[in-house]
C-alpha positions as protocol buffer text, in pm:
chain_id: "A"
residue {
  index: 1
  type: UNK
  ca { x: 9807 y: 25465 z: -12376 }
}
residue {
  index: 2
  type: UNK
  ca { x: 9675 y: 25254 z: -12683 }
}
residue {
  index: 3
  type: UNK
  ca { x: 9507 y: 24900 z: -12579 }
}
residue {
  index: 4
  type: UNK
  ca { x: 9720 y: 24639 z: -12685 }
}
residue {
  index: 5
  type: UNK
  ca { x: 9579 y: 24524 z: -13066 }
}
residue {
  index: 6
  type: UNK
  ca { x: 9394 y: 24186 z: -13092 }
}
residue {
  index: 7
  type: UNK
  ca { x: 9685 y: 24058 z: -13320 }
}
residue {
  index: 8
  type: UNK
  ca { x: 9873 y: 24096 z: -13022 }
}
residue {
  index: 9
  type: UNK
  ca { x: 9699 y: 23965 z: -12740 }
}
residue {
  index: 10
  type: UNK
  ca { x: 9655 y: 23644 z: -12978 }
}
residue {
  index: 11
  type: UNK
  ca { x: 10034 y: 23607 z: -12997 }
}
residue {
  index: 12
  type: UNK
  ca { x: 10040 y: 23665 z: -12621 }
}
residue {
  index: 13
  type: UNK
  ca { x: 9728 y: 23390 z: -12586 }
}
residue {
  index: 14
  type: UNK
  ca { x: 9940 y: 23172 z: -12807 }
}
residue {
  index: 15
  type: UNK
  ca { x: 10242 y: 23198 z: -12608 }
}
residue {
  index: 16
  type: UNK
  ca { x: 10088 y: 23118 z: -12322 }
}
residue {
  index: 17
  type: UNK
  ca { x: 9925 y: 22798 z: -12413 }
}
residue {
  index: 18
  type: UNK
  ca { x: 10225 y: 22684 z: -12526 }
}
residue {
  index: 19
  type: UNK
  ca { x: 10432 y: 22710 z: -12247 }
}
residue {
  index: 20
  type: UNK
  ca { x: 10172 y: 22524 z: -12056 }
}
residue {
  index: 21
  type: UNK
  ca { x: 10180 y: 22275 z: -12306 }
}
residue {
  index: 22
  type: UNK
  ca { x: 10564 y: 22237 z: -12265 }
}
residue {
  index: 23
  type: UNK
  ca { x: 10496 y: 22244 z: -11905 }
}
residue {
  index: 24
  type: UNK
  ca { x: 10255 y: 21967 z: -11913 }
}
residue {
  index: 25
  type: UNK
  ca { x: 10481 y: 21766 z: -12119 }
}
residue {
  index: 26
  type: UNK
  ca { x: 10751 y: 21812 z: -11953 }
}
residue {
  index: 27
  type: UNK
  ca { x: 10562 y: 21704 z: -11636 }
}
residue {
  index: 28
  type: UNK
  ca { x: 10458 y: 21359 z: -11806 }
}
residue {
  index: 29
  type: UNK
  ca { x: 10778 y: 21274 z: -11928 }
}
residue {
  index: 30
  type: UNK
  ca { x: 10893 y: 21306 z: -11588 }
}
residue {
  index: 31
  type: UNK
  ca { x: 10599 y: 21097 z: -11441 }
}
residue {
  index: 32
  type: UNK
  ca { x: 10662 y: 20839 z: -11682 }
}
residue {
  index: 33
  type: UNK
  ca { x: 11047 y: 20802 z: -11635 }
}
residue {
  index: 34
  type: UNK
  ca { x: 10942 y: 20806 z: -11263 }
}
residue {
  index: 35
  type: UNK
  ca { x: 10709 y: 20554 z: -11331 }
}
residue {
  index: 36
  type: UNK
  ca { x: 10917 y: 20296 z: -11538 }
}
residue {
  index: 37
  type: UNK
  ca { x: 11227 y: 20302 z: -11303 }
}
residue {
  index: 38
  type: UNK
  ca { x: 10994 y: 20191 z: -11064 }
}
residue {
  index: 39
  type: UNK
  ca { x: 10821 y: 19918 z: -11257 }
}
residue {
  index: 40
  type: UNK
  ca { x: 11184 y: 19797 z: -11375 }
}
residue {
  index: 41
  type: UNK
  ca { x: 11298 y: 19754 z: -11013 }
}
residue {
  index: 42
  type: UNK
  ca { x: 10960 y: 19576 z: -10962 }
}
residue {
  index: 43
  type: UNK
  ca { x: 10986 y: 19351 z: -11255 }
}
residue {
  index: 44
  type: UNK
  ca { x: 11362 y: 19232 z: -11180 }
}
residue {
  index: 45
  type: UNK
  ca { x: 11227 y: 19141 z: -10783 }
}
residue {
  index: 46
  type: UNK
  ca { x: 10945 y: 18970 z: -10963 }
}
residue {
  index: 47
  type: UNK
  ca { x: 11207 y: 18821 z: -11209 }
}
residue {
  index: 48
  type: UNK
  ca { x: 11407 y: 18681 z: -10856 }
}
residue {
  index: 49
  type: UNK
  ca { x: 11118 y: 18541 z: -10713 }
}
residue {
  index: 50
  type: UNK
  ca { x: 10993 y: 18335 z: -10990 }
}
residue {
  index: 51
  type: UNK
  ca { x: 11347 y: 18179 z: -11059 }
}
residue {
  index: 52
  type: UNK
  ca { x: 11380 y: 18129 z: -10689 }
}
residue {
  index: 53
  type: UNK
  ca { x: 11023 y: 17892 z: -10732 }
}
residue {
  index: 54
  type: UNK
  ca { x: 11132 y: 17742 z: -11023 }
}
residue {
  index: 55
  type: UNK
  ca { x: 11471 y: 17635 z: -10886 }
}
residue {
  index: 56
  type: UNK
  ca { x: 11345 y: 17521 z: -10543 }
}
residue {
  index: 57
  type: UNK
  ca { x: 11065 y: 17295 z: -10785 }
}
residue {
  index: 58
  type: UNK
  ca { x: 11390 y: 17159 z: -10914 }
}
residue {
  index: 59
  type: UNK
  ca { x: 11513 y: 17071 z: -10586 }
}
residue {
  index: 60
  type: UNK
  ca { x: 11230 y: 16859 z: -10506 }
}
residue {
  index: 61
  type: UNK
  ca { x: 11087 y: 16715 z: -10789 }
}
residue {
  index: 62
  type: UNK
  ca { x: 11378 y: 16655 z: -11034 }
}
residue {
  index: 63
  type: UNK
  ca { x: 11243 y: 16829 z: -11323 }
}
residue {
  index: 64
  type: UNK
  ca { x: 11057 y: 17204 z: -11373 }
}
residue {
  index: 65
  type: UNK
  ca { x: 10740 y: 17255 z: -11397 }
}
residue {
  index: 66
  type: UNK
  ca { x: 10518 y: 17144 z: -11730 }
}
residue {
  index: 67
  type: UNK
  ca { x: 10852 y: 16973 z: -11880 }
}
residue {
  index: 68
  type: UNK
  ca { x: 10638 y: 16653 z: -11884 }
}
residue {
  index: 69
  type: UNK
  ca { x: 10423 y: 16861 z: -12147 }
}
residue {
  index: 70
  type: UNK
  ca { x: 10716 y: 16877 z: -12384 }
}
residue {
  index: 71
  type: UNK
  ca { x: 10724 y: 16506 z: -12494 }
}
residue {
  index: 72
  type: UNK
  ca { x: 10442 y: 16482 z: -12758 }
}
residue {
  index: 73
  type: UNK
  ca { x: 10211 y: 16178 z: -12708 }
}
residue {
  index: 74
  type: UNK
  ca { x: 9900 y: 16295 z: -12885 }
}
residue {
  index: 75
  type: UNK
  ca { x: 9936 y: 16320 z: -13243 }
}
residue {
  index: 76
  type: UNK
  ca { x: 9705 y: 16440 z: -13517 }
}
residue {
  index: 77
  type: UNK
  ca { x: 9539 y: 16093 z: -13714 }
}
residue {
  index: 78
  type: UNK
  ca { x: 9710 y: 16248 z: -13979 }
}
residue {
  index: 79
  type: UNK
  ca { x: 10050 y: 16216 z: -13893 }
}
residue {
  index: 80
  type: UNK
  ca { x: 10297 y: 15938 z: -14024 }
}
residue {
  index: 81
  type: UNK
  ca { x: 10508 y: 15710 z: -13881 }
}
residue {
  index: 82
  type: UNK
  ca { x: 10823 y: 15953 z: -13999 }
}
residue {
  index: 83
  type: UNK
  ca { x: 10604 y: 16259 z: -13887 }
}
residue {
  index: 84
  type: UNK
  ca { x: 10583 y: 16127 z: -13517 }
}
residue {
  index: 85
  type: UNK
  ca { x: 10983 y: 16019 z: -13539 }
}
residue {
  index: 86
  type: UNK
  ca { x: 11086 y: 16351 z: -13635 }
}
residue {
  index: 87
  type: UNK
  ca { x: 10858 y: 16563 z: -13404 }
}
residue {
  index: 88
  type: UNK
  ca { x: 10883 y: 16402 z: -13058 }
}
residue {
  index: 89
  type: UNK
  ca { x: 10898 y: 16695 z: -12843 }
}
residue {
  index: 90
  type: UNK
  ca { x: 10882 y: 17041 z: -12808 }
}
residue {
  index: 91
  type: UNK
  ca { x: 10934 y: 17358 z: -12583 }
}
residue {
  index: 92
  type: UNK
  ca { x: 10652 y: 17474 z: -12337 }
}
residue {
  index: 93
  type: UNK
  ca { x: 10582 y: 17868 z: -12342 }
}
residue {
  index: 94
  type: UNK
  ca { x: 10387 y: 18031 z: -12082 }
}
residue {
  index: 95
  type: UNK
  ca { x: 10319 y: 18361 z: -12085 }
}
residue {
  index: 96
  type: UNK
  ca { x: 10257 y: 18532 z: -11765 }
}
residue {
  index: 97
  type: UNK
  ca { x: 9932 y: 18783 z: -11768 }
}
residue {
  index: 98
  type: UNK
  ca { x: 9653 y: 18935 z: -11547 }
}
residue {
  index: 99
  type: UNK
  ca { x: 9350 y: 19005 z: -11730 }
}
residue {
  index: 100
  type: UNK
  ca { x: 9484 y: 19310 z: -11858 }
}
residue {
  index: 101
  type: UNK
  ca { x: 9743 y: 19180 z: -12009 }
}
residue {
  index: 102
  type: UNK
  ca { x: 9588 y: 18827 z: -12136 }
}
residue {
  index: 103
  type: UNK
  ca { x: 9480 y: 18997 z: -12491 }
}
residue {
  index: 104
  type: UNK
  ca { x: 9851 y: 19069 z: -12580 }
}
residue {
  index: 105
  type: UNK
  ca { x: 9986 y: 18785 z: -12430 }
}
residue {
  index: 106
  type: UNK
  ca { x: 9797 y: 18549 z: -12657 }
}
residue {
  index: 107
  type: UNK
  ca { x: 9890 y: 18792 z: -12973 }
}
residue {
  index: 108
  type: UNK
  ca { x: 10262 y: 18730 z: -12878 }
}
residue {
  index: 109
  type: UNK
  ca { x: 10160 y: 18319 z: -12826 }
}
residue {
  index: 110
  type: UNK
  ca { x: 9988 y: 18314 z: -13165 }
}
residue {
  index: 111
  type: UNK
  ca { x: 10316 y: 18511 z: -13300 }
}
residue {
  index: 112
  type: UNK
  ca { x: 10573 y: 18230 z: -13244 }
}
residue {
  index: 113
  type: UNK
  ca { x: 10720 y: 18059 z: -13541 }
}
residue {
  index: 114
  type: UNK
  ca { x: 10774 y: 17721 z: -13452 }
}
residue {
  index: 115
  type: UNK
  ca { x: 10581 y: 17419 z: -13329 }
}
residue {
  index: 116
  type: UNK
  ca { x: 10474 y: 17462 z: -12912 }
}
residue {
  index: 117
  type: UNK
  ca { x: 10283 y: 17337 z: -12600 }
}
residue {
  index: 118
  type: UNK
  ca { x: 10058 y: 17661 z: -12572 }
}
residue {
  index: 119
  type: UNK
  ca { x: 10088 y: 17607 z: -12206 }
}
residue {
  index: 120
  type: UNK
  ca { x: 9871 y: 17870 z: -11941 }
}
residue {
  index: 121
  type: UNK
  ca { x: 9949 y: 18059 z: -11608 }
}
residue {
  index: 122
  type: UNK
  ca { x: 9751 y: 17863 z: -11434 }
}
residue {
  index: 123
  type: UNK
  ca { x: 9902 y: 17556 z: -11518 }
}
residue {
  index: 124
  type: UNK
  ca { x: 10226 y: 17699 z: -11447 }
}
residue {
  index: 125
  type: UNK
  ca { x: 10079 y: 17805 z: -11075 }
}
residue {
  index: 126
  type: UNK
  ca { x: 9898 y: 17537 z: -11015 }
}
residue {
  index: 127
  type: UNK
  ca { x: 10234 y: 17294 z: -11118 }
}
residue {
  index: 128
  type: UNK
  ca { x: 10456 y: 17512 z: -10912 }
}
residue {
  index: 129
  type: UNK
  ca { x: 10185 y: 17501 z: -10589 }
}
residue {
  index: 130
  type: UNK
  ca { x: 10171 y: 17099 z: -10663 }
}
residue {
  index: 131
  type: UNK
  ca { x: 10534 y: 17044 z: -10670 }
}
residue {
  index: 132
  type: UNK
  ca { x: 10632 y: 17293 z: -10419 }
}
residue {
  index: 133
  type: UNK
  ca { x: 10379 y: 17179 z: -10138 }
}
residue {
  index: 134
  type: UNK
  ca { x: 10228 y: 17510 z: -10069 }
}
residue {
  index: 135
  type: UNK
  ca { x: 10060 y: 17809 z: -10171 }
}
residue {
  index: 136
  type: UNK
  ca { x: 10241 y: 18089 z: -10326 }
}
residue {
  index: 137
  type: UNK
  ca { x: 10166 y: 18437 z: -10421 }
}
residue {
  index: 138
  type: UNK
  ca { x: 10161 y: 18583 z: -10818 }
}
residue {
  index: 139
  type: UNK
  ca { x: 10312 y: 18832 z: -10933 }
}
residue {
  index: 140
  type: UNK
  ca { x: 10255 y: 19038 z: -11282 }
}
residue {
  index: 141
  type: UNK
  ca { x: 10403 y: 19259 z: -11524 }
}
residue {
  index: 142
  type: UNK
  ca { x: 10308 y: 19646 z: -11344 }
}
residue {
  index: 143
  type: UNK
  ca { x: 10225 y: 19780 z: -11674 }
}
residue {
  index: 144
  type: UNK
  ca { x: 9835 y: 19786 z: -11765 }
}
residue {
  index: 145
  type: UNK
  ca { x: 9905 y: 19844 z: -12147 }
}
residue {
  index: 146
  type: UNK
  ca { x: 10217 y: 19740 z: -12354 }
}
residue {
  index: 147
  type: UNK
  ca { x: 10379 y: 20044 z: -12440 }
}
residue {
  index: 148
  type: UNK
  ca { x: 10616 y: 19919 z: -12770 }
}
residue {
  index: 149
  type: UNK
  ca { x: 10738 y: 19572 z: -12586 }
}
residue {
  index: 150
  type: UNK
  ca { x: 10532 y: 19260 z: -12367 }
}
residue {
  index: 151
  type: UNK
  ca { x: 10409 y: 19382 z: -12046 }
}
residue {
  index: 152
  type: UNK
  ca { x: 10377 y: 19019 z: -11912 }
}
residue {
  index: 153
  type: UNK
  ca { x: 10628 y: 18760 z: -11824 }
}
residue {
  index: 154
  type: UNK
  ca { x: 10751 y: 18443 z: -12021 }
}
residue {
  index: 155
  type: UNK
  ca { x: 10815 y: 18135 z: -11878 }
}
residue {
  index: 156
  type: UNK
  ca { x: 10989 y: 17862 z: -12129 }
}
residue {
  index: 157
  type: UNK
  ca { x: 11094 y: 17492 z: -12070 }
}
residue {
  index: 158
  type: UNK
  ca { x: 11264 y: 17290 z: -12345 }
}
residue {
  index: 159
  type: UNK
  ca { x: 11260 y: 16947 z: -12442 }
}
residue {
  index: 160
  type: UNK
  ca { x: 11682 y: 16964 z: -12295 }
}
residue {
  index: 161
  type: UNK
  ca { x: 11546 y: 17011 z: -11923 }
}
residue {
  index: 162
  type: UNK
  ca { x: 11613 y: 17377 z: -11929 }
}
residue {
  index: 163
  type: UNK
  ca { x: 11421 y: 17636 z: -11864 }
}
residue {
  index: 164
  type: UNK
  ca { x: 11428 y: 18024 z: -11953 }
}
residue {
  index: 165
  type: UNK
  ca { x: 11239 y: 18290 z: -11758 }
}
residue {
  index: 166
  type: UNK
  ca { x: 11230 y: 18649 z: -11931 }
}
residue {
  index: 167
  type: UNK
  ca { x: 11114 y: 19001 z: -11830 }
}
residue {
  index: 168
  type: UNK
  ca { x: 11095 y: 19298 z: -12019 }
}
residue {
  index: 169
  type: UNK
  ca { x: 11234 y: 19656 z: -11890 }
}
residue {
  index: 170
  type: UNK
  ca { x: 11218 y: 19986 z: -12006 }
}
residue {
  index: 171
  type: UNK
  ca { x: 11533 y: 20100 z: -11912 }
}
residue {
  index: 172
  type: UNK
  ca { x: 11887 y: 19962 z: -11982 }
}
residue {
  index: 173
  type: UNK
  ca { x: 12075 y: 19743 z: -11743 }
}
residue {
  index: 174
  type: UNK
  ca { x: 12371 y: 19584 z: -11780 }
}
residue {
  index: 175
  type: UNK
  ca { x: 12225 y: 19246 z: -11758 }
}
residue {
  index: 176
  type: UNK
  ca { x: 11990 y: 19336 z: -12000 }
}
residue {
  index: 177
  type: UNK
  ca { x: 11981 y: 19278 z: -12397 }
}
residue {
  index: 178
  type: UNK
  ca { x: 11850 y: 19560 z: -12599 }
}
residue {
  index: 179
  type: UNK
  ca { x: 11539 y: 19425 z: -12857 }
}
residue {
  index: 180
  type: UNK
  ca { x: 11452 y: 19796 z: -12915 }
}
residue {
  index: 181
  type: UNK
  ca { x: 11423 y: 20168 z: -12800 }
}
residue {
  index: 182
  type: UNK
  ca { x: 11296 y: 20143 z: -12463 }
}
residue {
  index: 183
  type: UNK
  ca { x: 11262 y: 19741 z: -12444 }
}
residue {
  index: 184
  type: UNK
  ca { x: 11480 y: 19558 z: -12311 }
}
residue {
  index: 185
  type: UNK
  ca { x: 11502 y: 19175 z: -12190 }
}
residue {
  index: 186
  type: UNK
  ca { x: 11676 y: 19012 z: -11877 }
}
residue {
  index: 187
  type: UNK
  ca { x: 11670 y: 18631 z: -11898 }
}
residue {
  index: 188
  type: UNK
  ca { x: 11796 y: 18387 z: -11694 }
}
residue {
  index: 189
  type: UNK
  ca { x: 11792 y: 18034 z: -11782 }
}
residue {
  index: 190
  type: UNK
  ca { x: 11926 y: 17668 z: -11625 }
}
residue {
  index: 191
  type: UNK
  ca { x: 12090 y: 17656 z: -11950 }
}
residue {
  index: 192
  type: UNK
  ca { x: 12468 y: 17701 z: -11891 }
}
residue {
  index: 193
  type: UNK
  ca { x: 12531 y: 17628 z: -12262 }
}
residue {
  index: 194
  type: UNK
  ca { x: 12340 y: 17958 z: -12409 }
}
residue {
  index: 195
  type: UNK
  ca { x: 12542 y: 18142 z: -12598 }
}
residue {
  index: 196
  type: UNK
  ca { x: 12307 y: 18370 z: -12790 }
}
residue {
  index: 197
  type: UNK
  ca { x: 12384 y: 18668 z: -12599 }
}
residue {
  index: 198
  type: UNK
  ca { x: 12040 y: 18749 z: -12471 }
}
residue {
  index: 199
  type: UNK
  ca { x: 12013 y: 18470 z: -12150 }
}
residue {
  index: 200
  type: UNK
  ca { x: 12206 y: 18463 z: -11844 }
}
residue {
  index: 201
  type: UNK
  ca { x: 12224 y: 18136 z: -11614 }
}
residue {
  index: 202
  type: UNK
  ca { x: 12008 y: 18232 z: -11304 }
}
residue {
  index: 203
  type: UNK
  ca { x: 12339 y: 18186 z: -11074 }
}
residue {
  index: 204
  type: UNK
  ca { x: 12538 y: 18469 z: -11250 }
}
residue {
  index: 205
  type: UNK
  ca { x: 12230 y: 18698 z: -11297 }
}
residue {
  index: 206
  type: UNK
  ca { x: 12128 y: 18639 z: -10954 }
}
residue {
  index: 207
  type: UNK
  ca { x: 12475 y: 18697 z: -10832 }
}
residue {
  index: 208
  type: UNK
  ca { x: 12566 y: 19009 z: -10984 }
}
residue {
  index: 209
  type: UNK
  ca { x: 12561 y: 19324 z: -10810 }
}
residue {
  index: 210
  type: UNK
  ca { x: 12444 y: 19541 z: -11090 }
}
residue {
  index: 211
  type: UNK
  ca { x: 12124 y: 19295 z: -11052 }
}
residue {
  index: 212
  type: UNK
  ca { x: 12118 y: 19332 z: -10690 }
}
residue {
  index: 213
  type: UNK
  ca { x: 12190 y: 19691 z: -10648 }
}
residue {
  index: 214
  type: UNK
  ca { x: 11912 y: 19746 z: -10864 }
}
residue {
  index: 215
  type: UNK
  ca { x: 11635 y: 19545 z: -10692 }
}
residue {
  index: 216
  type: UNK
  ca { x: 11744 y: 19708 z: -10384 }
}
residue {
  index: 217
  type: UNK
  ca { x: 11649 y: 20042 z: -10495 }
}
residue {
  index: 218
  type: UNK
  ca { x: 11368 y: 20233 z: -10331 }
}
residue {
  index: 219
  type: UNK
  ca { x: 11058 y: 20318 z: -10510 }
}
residue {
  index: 220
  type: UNK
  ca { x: 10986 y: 20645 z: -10518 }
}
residue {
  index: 221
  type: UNK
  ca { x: 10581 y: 20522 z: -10482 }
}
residue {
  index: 222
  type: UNK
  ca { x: 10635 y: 20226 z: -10267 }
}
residue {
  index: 223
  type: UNK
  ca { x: 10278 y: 20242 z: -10216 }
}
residue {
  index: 224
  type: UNK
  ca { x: 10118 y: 20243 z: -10507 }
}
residue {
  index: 225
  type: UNK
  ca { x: 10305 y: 19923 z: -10652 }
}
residue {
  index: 226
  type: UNK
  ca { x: 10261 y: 19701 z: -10345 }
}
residue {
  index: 227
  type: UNK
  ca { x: 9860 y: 19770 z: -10356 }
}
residue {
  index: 228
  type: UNK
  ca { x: 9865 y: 19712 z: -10713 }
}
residue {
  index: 229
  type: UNK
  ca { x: 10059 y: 19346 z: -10611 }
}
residue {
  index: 230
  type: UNK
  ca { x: 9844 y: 19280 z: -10389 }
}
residue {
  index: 231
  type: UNK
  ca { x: 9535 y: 19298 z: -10591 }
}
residue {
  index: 232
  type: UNK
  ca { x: 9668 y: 19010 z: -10811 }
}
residue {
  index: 233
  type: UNK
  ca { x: 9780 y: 18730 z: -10634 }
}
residue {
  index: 234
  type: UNK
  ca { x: 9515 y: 18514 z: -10671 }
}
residue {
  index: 235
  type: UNK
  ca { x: 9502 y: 18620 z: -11010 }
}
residue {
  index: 236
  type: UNK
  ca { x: 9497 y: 18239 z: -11160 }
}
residue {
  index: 237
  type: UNK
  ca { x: 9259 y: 18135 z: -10944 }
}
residue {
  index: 238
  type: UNK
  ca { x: 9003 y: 18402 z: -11034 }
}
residue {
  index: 239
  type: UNK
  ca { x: 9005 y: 18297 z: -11440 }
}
């Protein structure tokens, strides 16, 4: 019986690696879809208990938190009389980041195309614990790296007295408005005048059972995401 030729065993060798590569790929993509359902269940609970905090703010101080910060009272020397007139307020953005996720947050900040109060988490946290009367707990984004969309949270308050809170999923919901493949936003806002398609007032989001069937969900690693809370809810406090 002849050996089997080296031209062969190389196309065997090949084949091999190959399906191993498959295999390994196939594993990952698995892992990762694993992994994003879970952080999208995560995010929308986070989403819940940040409107929850912003509403009960309302409740007992009238207002949400940094809306003070969107009448303008400190011009530039520079500025006119009919300067000041026309530019009176603006919107607050906050974007909410851990320290891994500070670098893009501030590259998103930096990216907006109109005139803001570059407003900061701990501000936001630090208003909310103020107005609130107690400590609370912070919650981030799950995702280390951004992966095509923001892995951080956004926090907005207009110069109207409403307020919009956005996070972004990897998955599609039916609350959720497509931006592109594999990012998604779900917004609620105070604002029941929105008609742009992309926000939902925090009642009806809140209320919907798509929502809540979703938050509801178990994780398949249960674990691994409340440790990974728990290390950052101080997170403000630590900067």
């Amino acid at each position: 019986m002849k050996g089997i030729s080296k031209k062969r065993m190389a196309l065997i060798i090949f084949l091999i690696i190959t399906v191993v590569l498959i295999a390994i790929a196939v594993f990952y993509q698995i892992q990762e879809s694993n992994y994003q359902k879970d952080a999208d269940i995560i995010r929308l609970r986070h989403l819940k208990y940040y409107v929850g905090l912003i509403e009960e703010y309302k409740e007992k101080t009238g207002g949400y938190p940094l809306q003070e910060n969107t009448i303008i009272t400190d011009y530039p020397e520079s500025f006119t009389d009919e300067q000041k007139n026309q530019l009176k307020s603006f919107p607050v953005y906050v974007e909410i980041a851990n320290s891994w996720q500070e670098a893009e947050a501030k590259s998103y900040n930096d990216s907006i195309p109109f005139s803001h109060y570059n407003g900061n988490d701990q501000e936001f946290f630090k208003e909310l614990e103020r107005g609130l009367n107690k400590t609370i707990n912070e919650y981030y984004d799950p995702q280390k790296v951004s992966t095509g969309r923001p892995n951080f949270y956004v926090y907005m308050v207009n110069e109207d007295g409403n307020y919009y809170f956005a996070v972004h999923t990897h998955n599609y919901h039916p609350f959720a408005f497509q931006l592109a493949k594999n990012y998604y936003k779900v917004e609620a806002t105070s604002d029941s005048s929105n008609n742009d398609g992309q926000a939902i007032t925090a009642n009806t989001l809140l209320s919907d059972q798509n929502f809540n069937n979703e938050i509801n969900n178990k994780l398949s690693n249960e674990g691994y995401f409340t440790d990974l809370d728990n290390s950052f809810l101080n997170e403000s406090k630590m900067k």
